[in-house]
Coordinates of C-alpha atoms and ligand atoms in Angstrom, one line a residue:
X1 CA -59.1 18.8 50.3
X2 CA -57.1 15.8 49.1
X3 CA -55.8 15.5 46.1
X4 CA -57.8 13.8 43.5
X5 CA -55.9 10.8 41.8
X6 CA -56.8 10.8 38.0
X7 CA -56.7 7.2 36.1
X8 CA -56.2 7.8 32.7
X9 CA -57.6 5.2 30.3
X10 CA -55.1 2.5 29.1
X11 CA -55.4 3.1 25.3
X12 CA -55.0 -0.3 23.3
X13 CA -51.5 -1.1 21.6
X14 CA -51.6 1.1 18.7
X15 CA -54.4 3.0 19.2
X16 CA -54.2 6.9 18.6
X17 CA -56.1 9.9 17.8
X18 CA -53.3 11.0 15.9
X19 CA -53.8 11.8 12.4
X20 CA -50.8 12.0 11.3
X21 CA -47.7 9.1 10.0
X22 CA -46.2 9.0 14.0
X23 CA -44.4 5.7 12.8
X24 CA -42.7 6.9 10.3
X25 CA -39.9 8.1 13.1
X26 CA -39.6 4.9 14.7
X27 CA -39.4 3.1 11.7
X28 CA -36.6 4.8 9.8
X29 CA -35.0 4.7 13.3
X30 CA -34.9 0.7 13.0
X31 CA -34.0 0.8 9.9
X32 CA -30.7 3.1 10.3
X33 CA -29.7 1.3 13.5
X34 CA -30.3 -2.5 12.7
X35 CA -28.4 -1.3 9.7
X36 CA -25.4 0.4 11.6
X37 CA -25.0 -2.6 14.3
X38 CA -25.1 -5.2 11.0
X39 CA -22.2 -3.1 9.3
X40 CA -20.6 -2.8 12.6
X41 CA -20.6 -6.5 13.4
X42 CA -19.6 -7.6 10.2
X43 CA -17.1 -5.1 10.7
X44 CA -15.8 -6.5 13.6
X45 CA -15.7 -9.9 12.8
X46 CA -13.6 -9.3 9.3
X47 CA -11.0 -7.9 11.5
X48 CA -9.1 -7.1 8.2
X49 CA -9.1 -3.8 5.9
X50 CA -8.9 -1.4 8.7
X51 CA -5.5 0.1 8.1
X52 CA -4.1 2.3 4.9
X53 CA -1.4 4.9 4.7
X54 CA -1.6 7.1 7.5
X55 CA -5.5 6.3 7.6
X56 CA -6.9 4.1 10.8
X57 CA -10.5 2.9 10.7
X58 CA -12.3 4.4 14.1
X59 CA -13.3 1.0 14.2
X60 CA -10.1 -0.4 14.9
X61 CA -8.6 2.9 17.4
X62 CA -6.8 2.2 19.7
X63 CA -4.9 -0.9 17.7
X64 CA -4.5 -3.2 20.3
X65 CA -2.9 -6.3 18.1
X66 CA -5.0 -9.8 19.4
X67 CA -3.5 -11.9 16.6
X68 CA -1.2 -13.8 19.5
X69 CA -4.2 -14.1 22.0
X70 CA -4.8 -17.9 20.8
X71 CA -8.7 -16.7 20.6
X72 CA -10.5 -17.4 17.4
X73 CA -12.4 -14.4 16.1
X74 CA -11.1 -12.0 18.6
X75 CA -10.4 -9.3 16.9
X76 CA -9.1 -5.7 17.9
X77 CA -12.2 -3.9 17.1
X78 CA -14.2 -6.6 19.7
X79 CA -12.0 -5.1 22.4
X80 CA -12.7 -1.1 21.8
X81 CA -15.8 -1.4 20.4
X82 CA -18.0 -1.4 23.9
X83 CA -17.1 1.5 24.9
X84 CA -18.6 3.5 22.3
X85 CA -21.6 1.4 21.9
X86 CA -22.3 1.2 25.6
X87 CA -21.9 5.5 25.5
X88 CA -24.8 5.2 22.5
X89 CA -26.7 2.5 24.2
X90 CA -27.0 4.2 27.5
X91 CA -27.5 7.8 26.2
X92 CA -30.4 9.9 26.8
X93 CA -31.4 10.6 23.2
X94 CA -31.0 7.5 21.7
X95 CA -32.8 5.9 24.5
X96 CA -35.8 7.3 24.0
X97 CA -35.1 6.6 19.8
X98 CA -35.0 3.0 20.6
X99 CA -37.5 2.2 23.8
X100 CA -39.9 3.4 20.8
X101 CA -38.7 1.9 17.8
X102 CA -37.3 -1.4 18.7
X103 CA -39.7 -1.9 22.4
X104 CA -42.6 0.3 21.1
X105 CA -42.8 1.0 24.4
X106 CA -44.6 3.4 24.4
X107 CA -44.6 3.3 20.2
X108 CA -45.1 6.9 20.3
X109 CA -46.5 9.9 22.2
X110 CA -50.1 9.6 22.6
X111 CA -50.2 6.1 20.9
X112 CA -51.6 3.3 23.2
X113 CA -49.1 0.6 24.3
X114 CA -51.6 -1.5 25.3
X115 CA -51.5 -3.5 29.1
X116 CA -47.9 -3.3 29.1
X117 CA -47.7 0.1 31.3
X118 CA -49.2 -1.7 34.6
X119 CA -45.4 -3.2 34.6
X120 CA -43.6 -0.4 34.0
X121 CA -40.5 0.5 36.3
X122 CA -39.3 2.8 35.1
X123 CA -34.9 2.4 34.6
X124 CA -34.7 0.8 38.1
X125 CA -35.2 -2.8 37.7
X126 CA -33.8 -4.6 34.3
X127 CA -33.2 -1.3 32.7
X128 CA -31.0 -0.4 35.8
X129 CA -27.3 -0.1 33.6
X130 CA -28.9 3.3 31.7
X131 CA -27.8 5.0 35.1
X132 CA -24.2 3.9 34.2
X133 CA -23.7 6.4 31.2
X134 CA -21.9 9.0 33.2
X135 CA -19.1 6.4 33.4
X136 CA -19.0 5.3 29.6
X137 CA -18.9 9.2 29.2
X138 CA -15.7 9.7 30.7
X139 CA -14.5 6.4 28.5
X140 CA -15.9 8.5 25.5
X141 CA -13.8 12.0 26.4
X142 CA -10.6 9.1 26.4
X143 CA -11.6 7.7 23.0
X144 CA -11.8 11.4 21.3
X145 CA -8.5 11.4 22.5
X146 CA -6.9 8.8 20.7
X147 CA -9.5 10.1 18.0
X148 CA -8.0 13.3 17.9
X149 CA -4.4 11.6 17.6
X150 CA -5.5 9.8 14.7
X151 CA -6.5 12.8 13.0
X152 CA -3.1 14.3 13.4
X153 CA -1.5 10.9 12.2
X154 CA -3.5 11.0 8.9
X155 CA -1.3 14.5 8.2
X156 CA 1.6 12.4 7.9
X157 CA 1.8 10.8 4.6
X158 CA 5.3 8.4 4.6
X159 CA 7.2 7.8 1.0
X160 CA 7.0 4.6 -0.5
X161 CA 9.9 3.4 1.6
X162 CA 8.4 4.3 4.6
X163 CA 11.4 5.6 5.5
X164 CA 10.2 9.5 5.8
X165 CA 7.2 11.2 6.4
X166 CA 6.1 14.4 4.5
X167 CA 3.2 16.6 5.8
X168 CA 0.1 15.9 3.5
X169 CA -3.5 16.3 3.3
X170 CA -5.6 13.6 1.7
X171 CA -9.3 12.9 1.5
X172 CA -9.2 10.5 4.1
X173 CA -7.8 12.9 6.3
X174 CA -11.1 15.0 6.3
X175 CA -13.3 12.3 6.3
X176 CA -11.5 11.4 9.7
X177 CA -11.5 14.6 10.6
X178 CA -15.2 15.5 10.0
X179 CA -15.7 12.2 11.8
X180 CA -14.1 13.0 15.1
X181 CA -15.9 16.9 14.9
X182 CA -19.0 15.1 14.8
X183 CA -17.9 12.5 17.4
X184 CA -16.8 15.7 19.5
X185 CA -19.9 17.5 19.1
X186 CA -21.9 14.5 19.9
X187 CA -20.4 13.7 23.4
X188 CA -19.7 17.6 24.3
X189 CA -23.6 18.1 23.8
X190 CA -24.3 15.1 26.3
X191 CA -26.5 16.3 29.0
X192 CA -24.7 14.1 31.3
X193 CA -21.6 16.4 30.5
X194 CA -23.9 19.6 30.9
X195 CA -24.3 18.3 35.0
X196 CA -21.2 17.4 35.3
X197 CA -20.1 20.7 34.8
X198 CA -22.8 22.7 36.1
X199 CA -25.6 20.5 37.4
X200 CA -24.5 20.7 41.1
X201 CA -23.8 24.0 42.0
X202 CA -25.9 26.1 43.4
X203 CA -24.3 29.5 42.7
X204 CA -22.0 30.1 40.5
X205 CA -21.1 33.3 42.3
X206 CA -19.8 31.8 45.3
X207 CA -18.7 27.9 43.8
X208 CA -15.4 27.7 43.1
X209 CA -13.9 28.4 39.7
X210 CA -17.6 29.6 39.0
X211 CA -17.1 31.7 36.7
X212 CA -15.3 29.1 34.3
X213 CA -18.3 27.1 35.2
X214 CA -20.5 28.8 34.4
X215 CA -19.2 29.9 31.0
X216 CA -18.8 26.0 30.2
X217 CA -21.5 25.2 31.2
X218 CA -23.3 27.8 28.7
X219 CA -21.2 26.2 26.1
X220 CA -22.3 22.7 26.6
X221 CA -26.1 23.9 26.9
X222 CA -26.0 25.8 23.7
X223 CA -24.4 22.5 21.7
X224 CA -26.7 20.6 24.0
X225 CA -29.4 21.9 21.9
X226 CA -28.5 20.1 19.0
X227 CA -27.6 16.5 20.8
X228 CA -30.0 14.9 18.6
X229 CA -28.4 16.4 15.5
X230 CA -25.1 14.6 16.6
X231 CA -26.4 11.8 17.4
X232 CA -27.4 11.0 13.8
X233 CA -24.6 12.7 12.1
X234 CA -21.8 11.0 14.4
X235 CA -23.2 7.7 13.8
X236 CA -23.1 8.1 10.3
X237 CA -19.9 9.8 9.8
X238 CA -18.3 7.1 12.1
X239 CA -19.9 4.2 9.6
X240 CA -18.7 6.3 6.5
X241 CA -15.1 6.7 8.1
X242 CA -14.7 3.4 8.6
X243 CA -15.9 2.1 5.3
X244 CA -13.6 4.9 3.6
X245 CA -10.7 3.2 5.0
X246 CA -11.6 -0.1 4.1
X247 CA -12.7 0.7 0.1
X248 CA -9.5 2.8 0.0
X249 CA -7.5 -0.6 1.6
X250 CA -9.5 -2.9 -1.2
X251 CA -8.2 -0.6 -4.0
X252 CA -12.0 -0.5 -4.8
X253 CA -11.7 3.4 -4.6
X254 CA -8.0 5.7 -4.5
X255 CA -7.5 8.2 -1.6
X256 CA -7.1 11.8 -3.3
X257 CA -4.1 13.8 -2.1
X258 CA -5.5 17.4 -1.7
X259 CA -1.8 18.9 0.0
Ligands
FES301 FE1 -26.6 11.4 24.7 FE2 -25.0 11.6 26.9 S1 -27.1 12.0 26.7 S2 -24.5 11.0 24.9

């Protein structure tokens, strides 16, 4: 017998039997990120108040100096700053987070989004760049890199002279710090990682370097778990970073030697 085809009724835009607040979570999504790409663009543009002491804004990593380019506005966080949005933009979580808070599209699960579905395609027409994310993963693992390094720079506190530097261990050295663990965390729980590393095998008793594979692969699963967790926390944590360095470079606030 062939297989019955089941229409299901295209519920107005809006429409829901759901009793409870289900736009509460797309709204406070909006909120946060319209908020972090307004900080972030101003950010960019002021292309000033990004470096103190041993302290680099994430904004502004890797430093690539533009002020001989002859380009008005270009500044050094314009040049770095795609790559991380375009690993956010194109990841799996946040996808879903903003199809439904900015597109309401749908707004919710099991709310209507009125006549709209009749046109959907799915990520294959204009939507086509979200297949591009494993690529702007492997520019993310190179950012936590030069994150990393950064880190490791912020331990090295020079005199006033600048001639010497003396191991040290400052507030803005844990804010970058917890900044990159959460930037870590975020982009070794990305599921595109998770098949990179073990999405193609078959058997991990026969692939080669299985084993390791396999044990990776458990890892990334288990922090996959919490890629939503990340996802938040790394976006604040890189917006609080960043404005760290730049109170501490107005003098509006004093960085706190702890070592
Ligand atoms: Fe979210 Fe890859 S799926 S960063």
């Amino acid at each position: 017998m062939a297989n019955k085809v089941v229409h299901l009724p295209v519920l107005d835009f809006g429409a829901t039997l759901r009793k409870d607040n289900w736009w509460i979570g797309p709204a406070i999504t909006f909120v946060i990120l319209m908020g972090f790409i307004c900080y972030a663009t101003f950010r960019a543009f002021e292309n000033d108040y990004y470096r103190v002491g041993p302290y680099l804004s994430p904004f502004y990593s890797p430093l690539i100096p533009t002020a001989g380019w002859g380009i008005p506005f270009l500044s050094p966080a314009m040049l770095i700053l795609p790559g991380p949005a375009g690993f956010r933009l194109t990841c799996y979580y946040y996808r879903k987070a903003y199809y439904r808070a900015f597109a309401m599209d749908p707004p919710a699960c099991a709310v209507g989004e009125g006549g709209r579905h009749d046109n959907y395609n799915g990520e294959t027409k204009l939507l086509i760049f979200q297949n591009l994310h494993r690529f702007a993963l492997y520019v993310a693992l190179g950012f936590l890199v030069i994150l990393w390094h950064d880190v490791y720079k912020a331990l090295w506190f020079r005199d006033p002279y600048g001639t010497e530097a003396s191991f040290g261990v400052g507030v803005g050295t844990l804010v970058l710090a917890l900044n990159t663990a959460l930037l870590t965390g975020y982009t070794f729980s990305c599921h595109s990682l998770r098949h990179l590393i073990g999405g193609s095998v078959d058997s991990y008793s026969t692939a080669p370097f299985g084993q390791l594979r396999h044990a990776l692969w458990r890892g990334v699963s288990r922090l996959n778990q919490n890629h939503m967790f990340f996802a938040w926390t790394s976006l604040f944590a890189v917006a609080l970073a960043d404005l760290y360095v730049r109170m501490v470079s107005l003098r509006v606030i004093q960085d706190v030697r702890i070592l």
